[in-house]
Amino acid sequence: MRVEADRGKCMGAGMCALNAPEVFDQDEDEGLVVVLESEPAAGHRFAVRDAANLCPASAITLIEEDAG
Amino acid sequence: MTLADTSTEVLAVPAERGTCPFDPPPAYDLAREQDPVAPVRLFDGSTAWMLTRHQDVRAVLQDRRFSADGTKDGFPFLSPGRRELATGNPTFIRMDDPEHARLRRMLTSDFIIKRVEEMRPQVRAIAVELLDAMTRDRDHADLVAEFALPLPSLVICLLLGVPYQDHAYFQKCSSTLLNANSTAEQVHQARDDLNTYIKQLAESKRDSDDEDIISRLMRREDLSPDEVATMGTLLLVAGHETTANMTSLSILTLLRDPEQMARLRSDPGLIRGAVEELLRYLSIVHTGLPRVATEDVELNGRTIRAGDGVLLMINTANRDSEAFPDADSLDVGRDARRHLAFGFGVHQCLGQPLARAELQIALDVLLTGLPNLRLAVPFEQIPFRHDMLIYGVHRLPIAW
């Protein structure tokens, strides 16, 4: 899984940093999304999907790389 | 069918609540089951669409074909006062991007998760101090006046750099702005009063190097003092009655549901989730979020034409069993995070991390500090805020 975040769309609501703090942060100047881990470890993937689903601005894209 | 074709069989908004004061009006529940994109009649005789399902409300709040700009033709209003509020001197809540984003981003850094986490000890200290003052030498109080309202009010004053000792003045203005029965003139006056108050305060901070929000906004070259006053007014009003009413109404809900109260008391780890569930269950922005379509949109077999108003009912969306099984039951152990109590889309509540922290701390401090908490009057005597844009209770007499 690869994570991309669109800072142009981000409104700084913070749902990602709240629900998947290992993978997302917010910058101090504008409060906009920062991706800490663009290829999240298996243990964080559930939270990342939650974060993408809960993002009010649809700023997070998940690219599922299915090896099969 | 389009709005122009609808017969006179339309629902009037706002509608009366039923026997349970925590539930949405039964007429809205019925609309969600039978006609999820329902024509409704507004106070001035105009019509709009009322959307009641979780999926539809969520989708429209994210859809750029719907505008939040109250000056656009067809924008739906619930009262003359609300029309004045949205059109007289609009805040960024009633703007679309890019202007909305430009102004909102001047404030996002103040509400990031990290900053709110840093504020928790301070918020808790304020809550504990309020509880101590309320319980000193007494066994009863009004929770609204002595705890639920002062807590968020003190916090937003600290953030904005507004002196709390002026609270009687700005709380009165705020209350007029949020009263559904206020006339356009009353809303106009209250907003002018509040704007003038904040503008004078902002002018006095012109050369300050303080870090409060108003001082910081005054240092920006791309904002006029009038714009600073408008933004400051928005934050002051938004930071007040929402969290205050969620706190009081949450306590009342838990007092009416001893089983859920006992679960929460026995496992404080449930508080975070319980706050989300209470936000979902109570949905205090109960009169719907207004938008106007800027293009024709097909939804659930209806055609919403460009220029049609829509009201997005958060309260029925959050009680939609398609999204939340057994949605009319309060369950503090449920994962309710998909609720729409803070709205959704680009206008989702800016202060939600702070609101969450305040609510979690308030519940924890009250439940821990008042083990014998109970109502001081019969439930039937509690005055619910049917007349306000933010639902809640006017007073909550408690004893311990």
Coordinates of C-alpha atoms in Angstrom, one line a residue:
Chain A
M1 CA 0.0 0.0 0.0
R2 CA 1.2 3.5 -0.9
V3 CA -0.2 6.7 0.6
E4 CA -0.5 10.0 -1.1
A5 CA -1.9 13.2 0.3
D6 CA -3.0 16.3 -1.6
R7 CA -2.1 19.4 0.4
G8 CA -4.1 21.5 -2.1
K9 CA -7.3 19.7 -1.0
C10 CA -6.4 19.4 2.7
M11 CA -8.4 21.7 5.1
G12 CA -6.5 20.8 8.2
A13 CA -9.3 19.0 9.9
G14 CA -6.8 16.6 11.4
M15 CA -8.8 13.4 11.1
C16 CA -5.8 11.7 9.7
A17 CA -3.4 12.7 12.5
L18 CA -6.0 11.8 15.0
N19 CA -6.8 8.3 13.7
A20 CA -3.4 7.2 12.2
P21 CA -0.7 9.3 14.0
E22 CA 2.1 6.9 13.0
V23 CA 1.4 7.7 9.4
F24 CA 0.1 11.3 9.3
D25 CA 1.0 14.5 10.9
Q26 CA 0.1 18.2 10.4
D27 CA 2.6 20.9 9.7
E28 CA 3.0 23.6 12.3
D29 CA 2.5 26.6 10.0
E30 CA -0.7 25.7 8.1
G31 CA -1.9 22.6 9.9
L32 CA -1.9 20.7 6.6
V33 CA -1.3 17.0 6.1
V34 CA 2.2 15.6 6.2
V35 CA 2.7 11.9 5.3
L36 CA 5.3 10.4 7.7
E37 CA 5.2 6.9 6.2
S38 CA 4.3 6.7 2.5
E39 CA 4.5 2.9 2.5
P40 CA 2.8 2.1 5.9
A41 CA 3.8 -1.1 7.8
A42 CA 1.1 -3.8 7.7
G43 CA 0.1 -3.0 11.3
H44 CA -0.9 0.6 10.3
R45 CA -2.9 -0.2 7.2
F46 CA -6.2 -0.5 9.0
A47 CA -5.8 2.9 10.6
V48 CA -4.7 4.4 7.3
R49 CA -7.9 3.2 5.6
D50 CA -9.9 4.7 8.4
A51 CA -8.0 8.0 8.0
A52 CA -8.7 8.1 4.3
N53 CA -12.3 7.3 4.8
L54 CA -12.8 9.9 7.6
C55 CA -10.9 12.7 5.7
P56 CA -13.6 15.3 5.0
A57 CA -11.7 16.8 2.1
S58 CA -10.8 13.5 0.3
A59 CA -7.2 14.6 0.4
I60 CA -5.8 11.1 1.0
T61 CA -5.3 8.5 -1.8
L62 CA -4.4 4.9 -1.1
I63 CA -2.8 2.9 -3.9
E64 CA -3.1 -0.7 -3.2
E65 CA -0.3 -2.6 -4.7
D66 CA -1.6 -6.1 -5.1
A67 CA 1.3 -8.5 -5.7
G68 CA -1.1 -11.2 -6.9
Chain B
M1 CA -39.5 15.1 -10.6
T2 CA -38.0 18.5 -9.9
L3 CA -38.7 21.1 -7.2
A4 CA -40.7 23.2 -9.6
D5 CA -43.1 20.3 -10.2
T6 CA -43.8 19.5 -6.5
S7 CA -47.4 19.8 -5.3
T8 CA -48.4 21.4 -2.0
E9 CA -47.6 18.2 -0.1
V10 CA -44.5 19.5 1.4
L11 CA -43.1 19.3 4.9
A12 CA -42.6 22.5 6.9
V13 CA -39.2 23.1 8.6
P14 CA -38.4 23.2 11.3
A15 CA -40.7 20.5 12.6
E16 CA -41.7 19.6 16.1
R17 CA -39.8 16.9 18.0
G18 CA -41.7 13.9 19.3
T19 CA -42.0 12.4 22.8
C20 CA -38.2 11.9 23.2
P21 CA -36.4 15.2 23.3
F22 CA -33.1 13.6 22.2
D23 CA -34.6 12.2 19.0
P24 CA -35.0 14.0 15.7
P25 CA -38.5 15.1 14.7
P26 CA -40.6 12.0 13.7
A27 CA -41.5 13.7 10.5
Y28 CA -37.8 13.8 9.5
D29 CA -37.3 10.1 10.4
L30 CA -40.3 9.3 8.2
A31 CA -38.9 11.4 5.4
R32 CA -35.6 9.4 5.6
E33 CA -37.5 6.1 5.2
Q34 CA -40.0 7.2 2.5
D35 CA -38.6 10.3 0.7
P36 CA -34.9 10.9 1.4
V37 CA -34.8 13.9 -1.0
A38 CA -38.0 15.6 0.2
P39 CA -39.5 18.9 -0.8
V40 CA -39.9 21.2 2.2
R41 CA -41.5 24.6 2.8
L42 CA -39.5 27.4 4.4
F43 CA -40.7 30.3 6.6
D44 CA -40.9 32.7 3.7
G45 CA -43.0 30.3 1.6
S46 CA -40.1 29.2 -0.6
T47 CA -39.2 25.6 -1.1
A48 CA -36.0 23.5 -0.8
W49 CA -35.0 19.9 -0.7
M50 CA -34.4 18.2 2.7
L51 CA -31.8 15.3 2.6
T52 CA -32.0 12.9 5.5
R53 CA -29.8 9.9 4.7
H54 CA -26.2 9.5 5.9
Q55 CA -24.9 8.6 2.5
D56 CA -26.6 11.5 0.7
V57 CA -25.8 14.1 3.3
R58 CA -22.1 13.0 3.4
A59 CA -21.9 13.0 -0.4
V60 CA -23.5 16.4 -0.9
L61 CA -21.3 18.0 1.8
Q62 CA -18.3 16.9 -0.3
D63 CA -19.8 17.8 -3.7
R64 CA -18.4 21.1 -5.2
R65 CA -21.7 21.4 -7.2
F66 CA -23.3 22.6 -4.0
S67 CA -22.4 26.1 -2.7
A68 CA -22.2 27.4 0.9
D69 CA -22.5 31.0 -0.3
G70 CA -25.6 32.5 1.3
T71 CA -25.8 35.4 -1.2
K72 CA -26.5 33.0 -4.1
D73 CA -30.1 32.9 -5.4
G74 CA -32.0 30.0 -4.0
F75 CA -30.0 29.6 -0.8
P76 CA -32.4 28.3 1.8
F77 CA -32.9 30.1 5.1
L78 CA -34.9 29.0 8.2
S79 CA -35.7 32.5 9.5
P80 CA -35.2 36.2 8.7
G81 CA -32.5 36.3 11.4
R82 CA -30.6 33.5 9.8
R83 CA -30.8 35.2 6.4
E84 CA -29.3 38.3 7.9
L85 CA -26.5 36.3 9.6
A86 CA -25.5 34.6 6.3
T87 CA -25.7 37.6 4.0
G88 CA -25.0 40.8 6.0
N89 CA -21.3 40.3 6.7
P90 CA -20.5 36.7 5.8
T91 CA -17.7 34.7 7.5
F92 CA -15.8 32.0 5.6
I93 CA -18.4 29.5 6.7
R94 CA -20.7 31.1 4.0
M95 CA -18.0 31.3 1.3
D96 CA -16.8 28.8 -1.3
D97 CA -13.2 28.0 -2.2
P98 CA -10.8 29.6 -3.0
E99 CA -11.8 32.5 -0.7
H100 CA -13.0 30.1 2.0
A101 CA -9.7 28.1 2.0
R102 CA -7.6 31.3 2.0
L103 CA -9.2 32.6 5.2
R104 CA -9.7 29.2 6.9
R105 CA -6.0 28.3 6.5
M106 CA -5.0 31.4 8.5
L107 CA -6.5 29.5 11.5
T108 CA -5.8 25.8 10.9
S109 CA -2.5 25.8 12.7
D110 CA -4.2 26.8 16.0
F111 CA -6.3 23.7 16.0
I112 CA -3.9 21.0 14.9
I113 CA -4.0 17.8 17.0
K114 CA -0.5 18.4 18.5
R115 CA -1.4 21.9 19.7
V116 CA -4.7 20.7 21.2
E117 CA -2.9 17.8 23.0
E118 CA -0.5 20.4 24.5
M119 CA -3.5 22.3 25.8
R120 CA -5.1 19.4 27.6
P121 CA -3.5 20.0 31.0
Q122 CA -4.6 23.6 30.9
V123 CA -8.2 22.7 29.9
R124 CA -8.3 20.1 32.6
A125 CA -7.1 22.6 35.2
I126 CA -9.9 25.0 34.2
A127 CA -12.5 22.2 34.4
V128 CA -11.3 21.1 37.9
E129 CA -11.3 24.7 39.1
L130 CA -14.9 25.2 37.8
L131 CA -16.0 22.0 39.5
D132 CA -14.4 23.0 42.8
A133 CA -16.1 26.4 42.7
M134 CA -19.4 24.8 41.8
T135 CA -19.3 22.2 44.6
R136 CA -17.8 24.3 47.4
D137 CA -20.3 24.5 50.3
R138 CA -23.2 23.4 48.1
D139 CA -25.0 20.3 47.0
H140 CA -26.8 21.6 43.8
A141 CA -26.1 23.9 40.9
D142 CA -27.1 24.7 37.3
L143 CA -24.5 22.8 35.3
V144 CA -25.0 25.0 32.2
A145 CA -24.2 28.3 34.0
E146 CA -21.5 27.1 36.3
F147 CA -19.6 24.5 34.3
A148 CA -20.7 23.7 30.8
L149 CA -20.7 27.3 29.4
P150 CA -17.7 28.8 31.3
L151 CA -15.4 25.9 30.3
P152 CA -15.3 26.4 26.5
S153 CA -15.8 30.1 27.0
L154 CA -12.7 30.4 29.1
V155 CA -10.7 28.3 26.6
I156 CA -11.7 30.2 23.5
C157 CA -11.0 33.5 25.3
L158 CA -7.5 32.3 26.1
L159 CA -6.9 31.3 22.5
L160 CA -8.3 34.5 21.0
G161 CA -6.9 36.8 23.6
V162 CA -10.4 38.0 24.7
P163 CA -10.8 39.1 28.3
Y164 CA -13.2 36.6 30.0
Q165 CA -14.5 39.3 32.4
D166 CA -16.5 40.6 29.4
H167 CA -18.3 37.3 29.1
A168 CA -21.8 38.5 30.0
Y169 CA -21.7 40.9 27.1
F170 CA -20.4 38.6 24.4
Q171 CA -22.5 35.7 25.6
K172 CA -25.6 37.8 25.3
C173 CA -24.7 38.8 21.7
S174 CA -23.9 35.2 20.8
S175 CA -27.2 34.0 22.2
T176 CA -29.1 36.5 20.1
L177 CA -27.2 35.4 17.0
L178 CA -28.1 31.8 17.6
N179 CA -31.7 32.3 18.6
A180 CA -34.0 31.0 15.9
N181 CA -36.6 33.6 16.8
S182 CA -34.3 36.7 16.5
T183 CA -35.4 39.2 13.9
A184 CA -33.2 40.4 11.1
E185 CA -32.7 43.7 13.0
Q186 CA -31.8 41.9 16.3
V187 CA -29.2 39.7 14.5
H188 CA -27.9 42.8 12.6
Q189 CA -27.4 44.7 15.9
A190 CA -25.9 41.8 17.8
R191 CA -23.4 41.1 15.1
D192 CA -22.5 44.7 14.8
D193 CA -22.0 45.0 18.6
L194 CA -19.8 41.9 18.7
N195 CA -17.8 42.9 15.6
T196 CA -17.2 46.4 17.2
Y197 CA -16.2 44.8 20.5
I198 CA -13.7 42.5 18.8
K199 CA -12.4 45.3 16.4
Q200 CA -11.7 47.6 19.4
L201 CA -9.9 44.7 21.1
A202 CA -8.0 44.0 17.9
E203 CA -6.9 47.6 17.5
S204 CA -5.6 47.6 21.0
K205 CA -3.4 44.6 20.0
R206 CA -2.0 46.2 16.9
D207 CA 1.5 46.5 18.2
S208 CA 1.4 43.5 20.5
D209 CA 3.7 40.5 20.0
D210 CA 1.4 38.2 21.8
E211 CA 0.7 34.8 20.4
D212 CA -3.1 34.9 20.8
I213 CA -5.1 34.5 17.6
I214 CA -6.4 38.0 17.3
S215 CA -2.9 39.5 17.9
R216 CA -1.5 37.2 15.3
L217 CA -4.2 38.0 12.7
M218 CA -3.6 41.7 13.3
R219 CA 0.1 41.2 12.3
R220 CA -1.0 39.9 8.8
E221 CA -0.7 42.4 6.0
D222 CA -3.4 40.6 3.9
L223 CA -6.2 41.2 6.4
S224 CA -7.9 44.4 7.4
P225 CA -9.0 45.1 11.0
D226 CA -12.6 44.6 9.8
E227 CA -11.7 41.1 8.5
V228 CA -9.9 40.3 11.8
A229 CA -13.0 41.3 13.7
T230 CA -15.3 39.1 11.5
M231 CA -13.0 36.1 12.0
G232 CA -12.7 36.7 15.7
T233 CA -16.4 37.0 16.1
L234 CA -17.0 33.7 14.2
L235 CA -14.5 31.9 16.5
L236 CA -15.9 33.4 19.7
V237 CA -19.5 32.4 18.8
A238 CA -18.6 29.0 17.4
G239 CA -16.4 28.2 20.4
H240 CA -19.2 28.9 22.9
E241 CA -22.6 27.3 22.6
T242 CA -21.7 24.2 20.7
T243 CA -19.4 22.6 23.3
A244 CA -21.4 24.0 26.1
N245 CA -24.6 22.4 24.9
M246 CA -22.9 19.1 24.0
T247 CA -21.6 18.9 27.6
S248 CA -24.9 19.6 29.3
L249 CA -26.9 17.4 26.9
S250 CA -24.4 14.6 27.2
I251 CA -24.7 14.5 31.0
L252 CA -28.4 14.7 30.8
T253 CA -28.5 11.8 28.3
L254 CA -26.2 9.7 30.5
L255 CA -28.4 10.5 33.6
R256 CA -31.4 9.2 31.6
D257 CA -29.5 6.0 30.7
P258 CA -28.0 4.6 33.9
E259 CA -26.7 1.5 32.1
Q260 CA -24.5 3.5 29.7
M261 CA -23.5 5.8 32.5
A262 CA -22.4 2.8 34.6
R263 CA -20.3 1.4 31.7
L264 CA -18.6 4.8 31.3
R265 CA -17.9 5.2 35.0
S266 CA -16.4 1.7 35.3
D267 CA -14.2 2.1 32.2
P268 CA -12.8 5.6 31.6
G269 CA -11.1 4.2 28.5
L270 CA -14.5 4.4 26.8
I271 CA -14.7 8.2 27.1
R272 CA -13.1 9.0 23.8
G273 CA -15.4 6.7 21.9
A274 CA -18.4 7.8 24.1
V275 CA -17.9 11.4 23.0
E276 CA -18.1 10.4 19.4
E277 CA -21.2 8.4 20.1
L278 CA -22.8 11.3 22.0
L279 CA -22.0 13.6 19.1
R280 CA -23.7 11.2 16.8
Y281 CA -26.7 10.5 19.0
L282 CA -27.4 14.2 19.9
S283 CA -26.4 16.0 16.7
I284 CA -26.9 19.4 18.2
V285 CA -26.7 21.3 14.9
H286 CA -30.3 20.1 14.6
T287 CA -31.8 22.4 12.0
G288 CA -29.7 21.2 9.0
L289 CA -26.8 22.6 7.0
P290 CA -27.9 24.8 4.1
R291 CA -26.4 24.7 0.6
V292 CA -27.6 25.7 -2.9
A293 CA -27.0 23.7 -6.1
T294 CA -24.9 25.4 -8.8
E295 CA -25.6 22.7 -11.4
D296 CA -28.4 20.1 -12.0
V297 CA -27.7 17.0 -9.8
E298 CA -29.6 13.7 -9.9
L299 CA -30.0 12.2 -6.4
N300 CA -32.2 9.2 -5.3
G301 CA -34.5 9.6 -8.3
R302 CA -35.0 13.4 -7.9
T303 CA -33.5 16.2 -10.0
I304 CA -32.0 19.0 -7.9
R305 CA -31.8 21.9 -10.3
A306 CA -29.2 24.6 -10.3
G307 CA -30.6 27.3 -7.9
D308 CA -32.5 24.8 -5.7
G309 CA -31.8 25.1 -2.0
V310 CA -31.0 21.9 0.0
L311 CA -31.0 21.3 3.8
L312 CA -28.7 18.6 4.9
M313 CA -30.1 17.0 8.1
I314 CA -27.2 15.9 10.2
N315 CA -29.5 14.6 13.0
T316 CA -31.4 12.1 10.8
A317 CA -28.2 11.2 8.9
N318 CA -26.6 10.3 12.2
R319 CA -29.6 8.1 13.1
D320 CA -29.6 6.3 9.8
S321 CA -29.4 2.5 10.5
E322 CA -27.7 2.0 7.1
A323 CA -24.7 3.7 8.6
F324 CA -25.0 2.9 12.3
P325 CA -26.8 -0.4 13.2
D326 CA -29.6 0.2 15.8
A327 CA -29.0 3.9 15.3
D328 CA -31.6 5.1 17.7
S329 CA -29.8 3.4 20.7
L330 CA -27.0 5.1 22.6
D331 CA -24.1 2.7 22.8
V332 CA -20.9 4.2 24.3
G333 CA -18.9 1.2 23.1
R334 CA -19.8 1.7 19.4
D335 CA -17.4 3.0 16.8
A336 CA -19.3 6.2 15.8
R337 CA -16.5 8.1 14.1
R338 CA -18.3 8.3 10.8
H339 CA -20.9 10.6 12.3
L340 CA -21.5 14.0 10.7
A341 CA -21.9 16.1 13.8
F342 CA -19.0 18.3 12.8
G343 CA -20.3 18.4 9.2
F344 CA -18.2 17.0 6.4
G345 CA -16.3 18.3 3.3
V346 CA -14.2 21.4 3.2
H347 CA -16.4 23.2 5.8
Q348 CA -16.0 20.5 8.5
C349 CA -15.7 22.2 11.9
L350 CA -12.3 23.8 12.3
G351 CA -12.4 23.5 16.1
Q352 CA -13.3 19.8 16.3
P353 CA -10.0 18.7 17.9
L354 CA -10.5 21.3 20.6
A355 CA -14.2 20.4 21.0
R356 CA -13.3 16.7 21.4
A357 CA -10.7 17.4 24.0
E358 CA -13.0 19.7 26.0
L359 CA -15.8 17.2 25.9
Q360 CA -13.6 14.3 26.9
I361 CA -12.1 16.3 29.8
A362 CA -15.5 17.7 30.9
L363 CA -17.1 14.2 31.0
D364 CA -14.1 12.7 32.8
V365 CA -14.0 15.5 35.4
L366 CA -17.7 15.5 36.1
L367 CA -18.1 11.7 36.3
T368 CA -15.1 11.3 38.5
G369 CA -15.7 14.4 40.7
L370 CA -19.4 13.8 41.2
P371 CA -20.0 10.1 41.9
N372 CA -23.5 10.9 43.2
L373 CA -24.5 13.1 40.3
R374 CA -28.2 13.3 39.7
L375 CA -30.9 15.7 38.4
A376 CA -32.2 18.2 40.9
V377 CA -35.6 18.6 39.3
P378 CA -37.9 16.1 37.5
F379 CA -36.8 15.5 33.9
E380 CA -40.1 17.1 32.6
Q381 CA -39.0 20.4 34.0
I382 CA -35.7 20.6 32.0
P383 CA -36.1 23.5 29.4
F384 CA -34.9 22.2 26.0
R385 CA -33.5 24.7 23.4
H386 CA -36.1 24.2 20.7
D387 CA -35.8 27.9 20.0
M388 CA -32.1 27.9 19.3
L389 CA -30.0 26.9 16.2
I390 CA -27.8 24.8 18.5
Y391 CA -29.9 22.3 20.4
G392 CA -29.4 21.6 24.1
V393 CA -30.8 22.8 27.4
H394 CA -31.2 26.3 28.8
R395 CA -30.6 25.1 32.3
L396 CA -29.6 21.8 33.9
P397 CA -30.2 21.7 37.6
I398 CA -28.1 19.0 39.1
A399 CA -27.4 17.7 42.7
W400 CA -24.6 15.4 44.1

